[in-house]
C-alpha positions as a LaTeX table, in Angstrom:
\begin{tabular}{lrrr}
\hline
Residue & $x$ (\AA) & $y$ (\AA) & $z$ (\AA) \\
\hline
Met1 & $-52.71$ & 123.41 & $-42.21$ \\
Ile2 & $-51.23$ & 123.12 & $-38.87$ \\
Leu3 & $-48.21$ & 121.93 & $-40.28$ \\
Ser4 & $-47.84$ & 124.45 & $-42.88$ \\
Ser5 & $-48.38$ & 127.36 & $-39.96$ \\
Ile6 & $-45.25$ & 126.11 & $-38.00$ \\
Arg7 & $-42.82$ & 126.16 & $-40.99$ \\
Asp8 & $-40.59$ & 127.85 & $-43.15$ \\
Pro9 & $-42.35$ & 129.47 & $-45.88$ \\
Ala10 & $-40.20$ & 128.51 & $-48.13$ \\
Glu11 & $-40.67$ & 125.03 & $-47.37$ \\
Ile12 & $-44.46$ & 124.86 & $-47.38$ \\
Phe13 & $-44.21$ & 123.81 & $-51.22$ \\
Asp14 & $-41.19$ & 120.74 & $-50.14$ \\
Val15 & $-43.17$ & 117.68 & $-51.05$ \\
Ser16 & $-39.78$ & 115.71 & $-49.70$ \\
Arg17 & $-40.09$ & 117.55 & $-46.32$ \\
Met18 & $-43.44$ & 117.65 & $-46.10$ \\
Phe19 & $-43.54$ & 115.73 & $-42.37$ \\
Leu20 & $-40.19$ & 116.79 & $-41.21$ \\
Pro21 & $-39.39$ & 120.06 & $-41.70$ \\
Arg22 & $-35.84$ & 121.85 & $-42.14$ \\
Ser23 & $-36.79$ & 124.81 & $-39.58$ \\
Leu24 & $-39.87$ & 125.96 & $-37.67$ \\
Ala25 & $-40.94$ & 129.31 & $-38.22$ \\
Ile26 & $-43.90$ & 129.58 & $-35.48$ \\
Glu27 & $-42.87$ & 132.64 & $-34.33$ \\
Glu28 & $-42.56$ & 134.25 & $-36.71$ \\
Asn29 & $-46.00$ & 133.20 & $-38.15$ \\
Tyr30 & $-48.28$ & 133.30 & $-35.21$ \\
Gly31 & $-46.50$ & 136.31 & $-34.24$ \\
Arg32 & $-47.14$ & 137.94 & $-37.97$ \\
Val33 & $-51.05$ & 137.29 & $-37.87$ \\
Leu34 & $-50.93$ & 138.52 & $-34.17$ \\
Ser35 & $-49.47$ & 141.96 & $-34.90$ \\
Glu36 & $-50.06$ & 142.91 & $-38.67$ \\
Thr37 & $-54.05$ & 141.77 & $-38.16$ \\
Pro38 & $-57.00$ & 142.02 & $-35.76$ \\
Val39 & $-57.58$ & 138.27 & $-36.25$ \\
Leu40 & $-59.06$ & 138.23 & $-32.16$ \\
Ser41 & $-60.94$ & 141.51 & $-33.36$ \\
Phe42 & $-62.12$ & 139.30 & $-36.27$ \\
Met43 & $-63.00$ & 136.25 & $-34.04$ \\
Leu44 & $-65.12$ & 138.13 & $-31.55$ \\
Asn45 & $-66.73$ & 139.72 & $-34.42$ \\
Gly46 & $-67.73$ & 136.37 & $-35.39$ \\
Ile47 & $-68.51$ & 135.34 & $-31.97$ \\
Ile48 & $-70.88$ & 137.89 & $-31.69$ \\
Val49 & $-72.42$ & 136.82 & $-35.21$ \\
Cys50 & $-72.62$ & 133.75 & $-34.36$ \\
Thr51 & $-74.40$ & 133.96 & $-30.98$ \\
Leu52 & $-77.06$ & 136.55 & $-32.47$ \\
Ile53 & $-77.96$ & 134.21 & $-35.50$ \\
Leu54 & $-78.09$ & 130.83 & $-32.98$ \\
Ala55 & $-80.45$ & 132.63 & $-30.35$ \\
Ala56 & $-82.51$ & 134.06 & $-33.04$ \\
Gln57 & $-82.64$ & 130.93 & $-35.07$ \\
Val58 & $-83.90$ & 128.97 & $-31.80$ \\
Ala59 & $-86.23$ & 131.35 & $-30.57$ \\
Thr60 & $-88.57$ & 131.26 & $-33.68$ \\
Ala61 & $-87.43$ & 127.72 & $-34.92$ \\
Leu62 & $-88.83$ & 126.19 & $-31.33$ \\
Pro63 & $-92.52$ & 128.00 & $-31.46$ \\
Cys64 & $-92.97$ & 126.97 & $-34.75$ \\
Ala65 & $-91.76$ & 123.43 & $-34.42$ \\
Tyr66 & $-94.40$ & 122.98 & $-31.32$ \\
Ala67 & $-96.86$ & 124.10 & $-33.45$ \\
Ile68 & $-96.28$ & 122.11 & $-36.07$ \\
Ala69 & $-95.84$ & 118.63 & $-33.76$ \\
Lys70 & $-97.89$ & 119.34 & $-30.97$ \\
Leu71 & $-101.02$ & 121.65 & $-32.60$ \\
Arg72 & $-104.21$ & 121.14 & $-34.83$ \\
Phe73 & $-104.38$ & 123.94 & $-36.81$ \\
His74 & $-106.00$ & 124.74 & $-41.28$ \\
Gly75 & $-102.90$ & 124.85 & $-43.21$ \\
Lys76 & $-100.67$ & 122.55 & $-41.16$ \\
Arg77 & $-99.42$ & 120.64 & $-43.83$ \\
Pro78 & $-99.26$ & 122.96 & $-46.61$ \\
Leu79 & $-97.00$ & 125.17 & $-44.00$ \\
Leu80 & $-95.21$ & 121.94 & $-43.55$ \\
Ala81 & $-94.42$ & 121.85 & $-47.20$ \\
Leu82 & $-93.47$ & 125.13 & $-47.75$ \\
Val83 & $-90.86$ & 125.26 & $-44.43$ \\
Val84 & $-89.74$ & 121.92 & $-46.63$ \\
Leu85 & $-89.39$ & 123.84 & $-50.12$ \\
Ala86 & $-87.53$ & 126.66 & $-48.34$ \\
Leu87 & $-84.54$ & 124.28 & $-47.94$ \\
Leu88 & $-83.86$ & 123.62 & $-51.97$ \\
Val89 & $-83.79$ & 127.81 & $-52.62$ \\
Pro90 & $-80.35$ & 128.11 & $-52.52$ \\
Phe91 & $-78.54$ & 131.22 & $-50.76$ \\
Gln92 & $-77.66$ & 133.01 & $-53.42$ \\
Ala93 & $-80.85$ & 133.42 & $-55.22$ \\
Ile94 & $-82.05$ & 135.47 & $-52.51$ \\
Ala95 & $-79.05$ & 137.51 & $-51.99$ \\
Leu96 & $-79.92$ & 140.56 & $-53.75$ \\
Pro97 & $-83.08$ & 140.99 & $-53.41$ \\
Ile98 & $-82.15$ & 141.18 & $-49.39$ \\
Phe99 & $-78.65$ & 143.32 & $-50.45$ \\
Leu100 & $-81.35$ & 145.60 & $-52.02$ \\
Gly101 & $-83.70$ & 145.69 & $-49.16$ \\
Leu102 & $-80.85$ & 146.07 & $-46.27$ \\
Ser103 & $-79.80$ & 148.93 & $-48.88$ \\
Trp104 & $-82.98$ & 150.56 & $-48.83$ \\
Ile105 & $-83.38$ & 151.15 & $-45.26$ \\
Gln106 & $-79.39$ & 151.74 & $-45.10$ \\
Ala107 & $-78.53$ & 148.73 & $-42.77$ \\
Leu108 & $-75.63$ & 147.46 & $-45.02$ \\
Asp109 & $-72.18$ & 146.94 & $-43.14$ \\
Thr110 & $-73.35$ & 146.64 & $-40.04$ \\
Tyr111 & $-74.17$ & 143.58 & $-37.67$ \\
Phe112 & $-77.66$ & 143.27 & $-38.49$ \\
Ala113 & $-76.75$ & 143.11 & $-41.95$ \\
Leu114 & $-74.51$ & 140.06 & $-41.38$ \\
Val115 & $-77.91$ & 138.72 & $-39.57$ \\
Ala116 & $-80.58$ & 139.67 & $-41.02$ \\
Pro117 & $-80.82$ & 137.20 & $-43.51$ \\
Phe118 & $-80.41$ & 134.08 & $-40.99$ \\
Leu119 & $-82.98$ & 134.87 & $-38.31$ \\
Val120 & $-85.43$ & 132.13 & $-39.38$ \\
Ser121 & $-83.61$ & 128.68 & $-40.39$ \\
Pro122 & $-86.13$ & 125.79 & $-42.17$ \\
Leu123 & $-83.47$ & 123.24 & $-41.29$ \\
Ala124 & $-84.36$ & 124.00 & $-37.50$ \\
Ile125 & $-87.98$ & 124.35 & $-38.16$ \\
Leu126 & $-87.54$ & 120.19 & $-38.94$ \\
Leu127 & $-85.19$ & 119.21 & $-36.98$ \\
Phe128 & $-87.02$ & 120.62 & $-33.78$ \\
Ser129 & $-90.37$ & 119.02 & $-35.00$ \\
Gln130 & $-89.36$ & 116.26 & $-35.94$ \\
Phe131 & $-87.74$ & 116.02 & $-31.65$ \\
Leu132 & $-91.03$ & 117.13 & $-30.74$ \\
Arg133 & $-92.84$ & 114.02 & $-32.81$ \\
Ala134 & $-91.47$ & 111.99 & $-30.23$ \\
Phe135 & $-92.20$ & 114.21 & $-26.97$ \\
Pro136 & $-95.37$ & 112.75 & $-24.83$ \\
Asp137 & $-98.11$ & 114.47 & $-25.45$ \\
Glu138 & $-99.32$ & 113.24 & $-22.04$ \\
Val139 & $-96.73$ & 115.60 & $-20.50$ \\
Ile140 & $-98.31$ & 118.93 & $-22.40$ \\
Glu141 & $-101.55$ & 117.44 & $-21.41$ \\
Ala142 & $-101.03$ & 117.69 & $-17.63$ \\
Ala143 & $-99.21$ & 121.01 & $-17.89$ \\
Arg144 & $-102.74$ & 122.38 & $-19.64$ \\
Leu145 & $-104.81$ & 120.56 & $-17.27$ \\
Asp146 & $-102.68$ & 122.64 & $-15.04$ \\
Arg147 & $-103.60$ & 125.69 & $-16.84$ \\
Cys148 & $-100.40$ & 126.06 & $-18.48$ \\
Ser149 & $-100.26$ & 128.50 & $-22.03$ \\
His150 & $-98.45$ & 127.79 & $-24.53$ \\
Thr151 & $-95.80$ & 129.92 & $-23.43$ \\
Thr152 & $-95.05$ & 128.78 & $-19.93$ \\
Ile153 & $-95.10$ & 124.95 & $-21.40$ \\
Leu154 & $-92.79$ & 126.35 & $-24.39$ \\
Leu155 & $-90.56$ & 127.78 & $-21.29$ \\
Arg156 & $-90.12$ & 125.11 & $-18.93$ \\
Ile157 & $-91.00$ & 121.66 & $-20.24$ \\
Ile158 & $-90.56$ & 121.78 & $-24.13$ \\
Leu159 & $-87.17$ & 124.17 & $-23.99$ \\
Pro160 & $-85.20$ & 122.51 & $-21.46$ \\
Ala161 & $-86.02$ & 119.03 & $-22.84$ \\
Ser162 & $-85.05$ & 120.20 & $-26.04$ \\
Met163 & $-81.38$ & 121.04 & $-25.21$ \\
Pro164 & $-79.77$ & 117.60 & $-26.87$ \\
Val165 & $-81.48$ & 118.94 & $-30.54$ \\
Ile166 & $-80.34$ & 122.72 & $-29.62$ \\
Ala167 & $-76.89$ & 122.01 & $-28.78$ \\
Ala168 & $-76.92$ & 119.20 & $-32.02$ \\
Phe169 & $-78.57$ & 122.16 & $-34.00$ \\
Ser170 & $-76.07$ & 124.50 & $-32.42$ \\
Val171 & $-72.72$ & 122.91 & $-34.05$ \\
Phe172 & $-74.47$ & 123.04 & $-37.50$ \\
Ser173 & $-75.43$ & 127.00 & $-37.13$ \\
Val174 & $-72.69$ & 128.39 & $-35.85$ \\
Thr175 & $-70.07$ & 126.51 & $-37.80$ \\
Tyr176 & $-72.10$ & 127.06 & $-41.35$ \\
His177 & $-71.83$ & 130.76 & $-40.30$ \\
Trp178 & $-68.37$ & 131.22 & $-38.96$ \\
Asn179 & $-66.84$ & 129.72 & $-42.65$ \\
Asp180 & $-69.93$ & 131.78 & $-44.23$ \\
Leu181 & $-67.54$ & 134.04 & $-46.48$ \\
Tyr182 & $-69.98$ & 134.74 & $-49.08$ \\
Trp183 & $-72.41$ & 136.77 & $-47.51$ \\
Pro184 & $-69.98$ & 139.12 & $-45.43$ \\
Leu185 & $-68.08$ & 139.68 & $-48.62$ \\
Ile186 & $-71.52$ & 141.04 & $-49.46$ \\
Ala187 & $-72.72$ & 143.13 & $-46.68$ \\
Ile188 & $-69.49$ & 144.67 & $-45.35$ \\
Ser189 & $-66.83$ & 146.65 & $-47.07$ \\
Ser190 & $-65.33$ & 147.88 & $-42.94$ \\
Ala191 & $-62.80$ & 145.48 & $-42.13$ \\
Asp192 & $-63.86$ & 146.56 & $-38.55$ \\
Leu193 & $-66.68$ & 144.50 & $-38.53$ \\
Ala194 & $-65.34$ & 141.09 & $-40.30$ \\
Pro195 & $-66.10$ & 137.94 & $-39.22$ \\
Pro196 & $-62.65$ & 135.48 & $-39.67$ \\
Thr197 & $-63.13$ & 134.54 & $-42.73$ \\
Leu198 & $-63.43$ & 137.87 & $-44.43$ \\
Gly199 & $-60.78$ & 139.49 & $-42.33$ \\
Ile200 & $-58.36$ & 136.59 & $-43.27$ \\
Leu201 & $-59.58$ & 137.30 & $-47.14$ \\
Phe202 & $-58.04$ & 141.38 & $-45.63$ \\
Phe203 & $-55.08$ & 140.13 & $-44.61$ \\
Arg204 & $-54.18$ & 138.33 & $-47.61$ \\
Asp205 & $-54.97$ & 141.09 & $-49.13$ \\
Ala206 & $-53.50$ & 143.89 & $-46.98$ \\
Asp207 & $-50.87$ & 142.43 & $-45.20$ \\
Gly208 & $-50.25$ & 138.20 & $-46.36$ \\
Gly209 & $-49.27$ & 138.14 & $-49.65$ \\
Asp210 & $-48.04$ & 135.10 & $-51.01$ \\
Ser211 & $-47.03$ & 134.44 & $-47.16$ \\
Tyr212 & $-49.10$ & 131.27 & $-46.92$ \\
Gly213 & $-47.51$ & 130.09 & $-43.31$ \\
Ser214 & $-48.96$ & 133.27 & $-42.01$ \\
Leu215 & $-52.30$ & 132.42 & $-43.81$ \\
Met216 & $-52.53$ & 129.19 & $-42.11$ \\
Ala217 & $-51.80$ & 130.40 & $-38.92$ \\
Ala218 & $-54.38$ & 132.63 & $-39.11$ \\
Ala219 & $-56.53$ & 129.96 & $-40.74$ \\
Thr220 & $-55.82$ & 127.42 & $-37.51$ \\
Leu221 & $-56.22$ & 130.37 & $-34.95$ \\
Ile222 & $-60.07$ & 130.99 & $-36.34$ \\
Thr223 & $-60.32$ & 127.27 & $-36.54$ \\
Ile224 & $-59.85$ & 126.41 & $-33.18$ \\
Pro225 & $-63.12$ & 127.50 & $-31.49$ \\
Leu226 & $-65.18$ & 125.51 & $-33.88$ \\
Ala227 & $-63.16$ & 122.46 & $-32.43$ \\
Leu228 & $-63.98$ & 123.92 & $-29.06$ \\
Val229 & $-67.84$ & 124.54 & $-29.66$ \\
Phe230 & $-68.03$ & 120.73 & $-31.17$ \\
Leu231 & $-65.36$ & 119.61 & $-28.38$ \\
Ile232 & $-68.48$ & 120.81 & $-25.50$ \\
Ala233 & $-71.49$ & 119.90 & $-27.08$ \\
Gln234 & $-69.96$ & 116.73 & $-28.52$ \\
Arg235 & $-72.06$ & 114.24 & $-26.05$ \\
His236 & $-75.33$ & 116.22 & $-26.94$ \\
Phe237 & $-74.39$ & 116.86 & $-30.92$ \\
Val238 & $-74.84$ & 112.78 & $-30.90$ \\
Glu239 & $-77.73$ & 112.12 & $-28.38$ \\
Gly240 & $-79.94$ & 115.22 & $-30.39$ \\
Ile241 & $-78.82$ & 113.47 & $-34.08$ \\
Thr242 & $-79.76$ & 109.87 & $-32.63$ \\
Met243 & $-82.50$ & 110.27 & $-30.17$ \\
Gly244 & $-85.34$ & 110.61 & $-32.85$ \\
Ala245 & $-84.08$ & 107.33 & $-34.75$ \\
Ile246 & $-83.76$ & 105.79 & $-30.89$ \\
Lys247 & $-87.31$ & 106.79 & $-30.40$ \\
\hline
\end{tabular}
């Protein structure tokens, strides 16, 4: 992708010069992307959507995981079974009902339409609950003896201790929704709200045509934030993934 983004479009399919291009077209390819399409606006839309989705998923999953891992109540096992079953339902199976519901309330072609189907993540609930199972019960009991409410325990004890697993889940969530094309293609019709992947599709249809050098330049630009997110969260990502197994 990077090599294709810096070479002349006429040489992209030249196998004999795959790694040693005769001529470079960095300014042409990247300049065309930055000048002919609002790629920075697409990336800003992606940042907004991914941030809203991640914040909502953590806000809903952490209390659910805390209840499943540390509280006793009737229906706990069936509830956990429903969470597991939710992972087996492909999003394509529920996309049409969600689309009809959003159309009924006239919420299509908005940020809300991009965020609403993903406010709750079964994967986050299971990942957080598995982490909290290894969390010492003595710490929670000590907090309860100090007359701390469940909300206080969540905000002051569970949330700070869960940062490694939140960082690990953030990589999964941000990567999935940053690269998602299926739902934005259904829910969004305006280029002003398009996330990066849909923005590239608009660029290809409207301006890019068969200019694969420019398309690869656009793909490189929207991949850079994902690489930065992973590099920033790498230590916490590895720690969050391995912590449950080590304990």
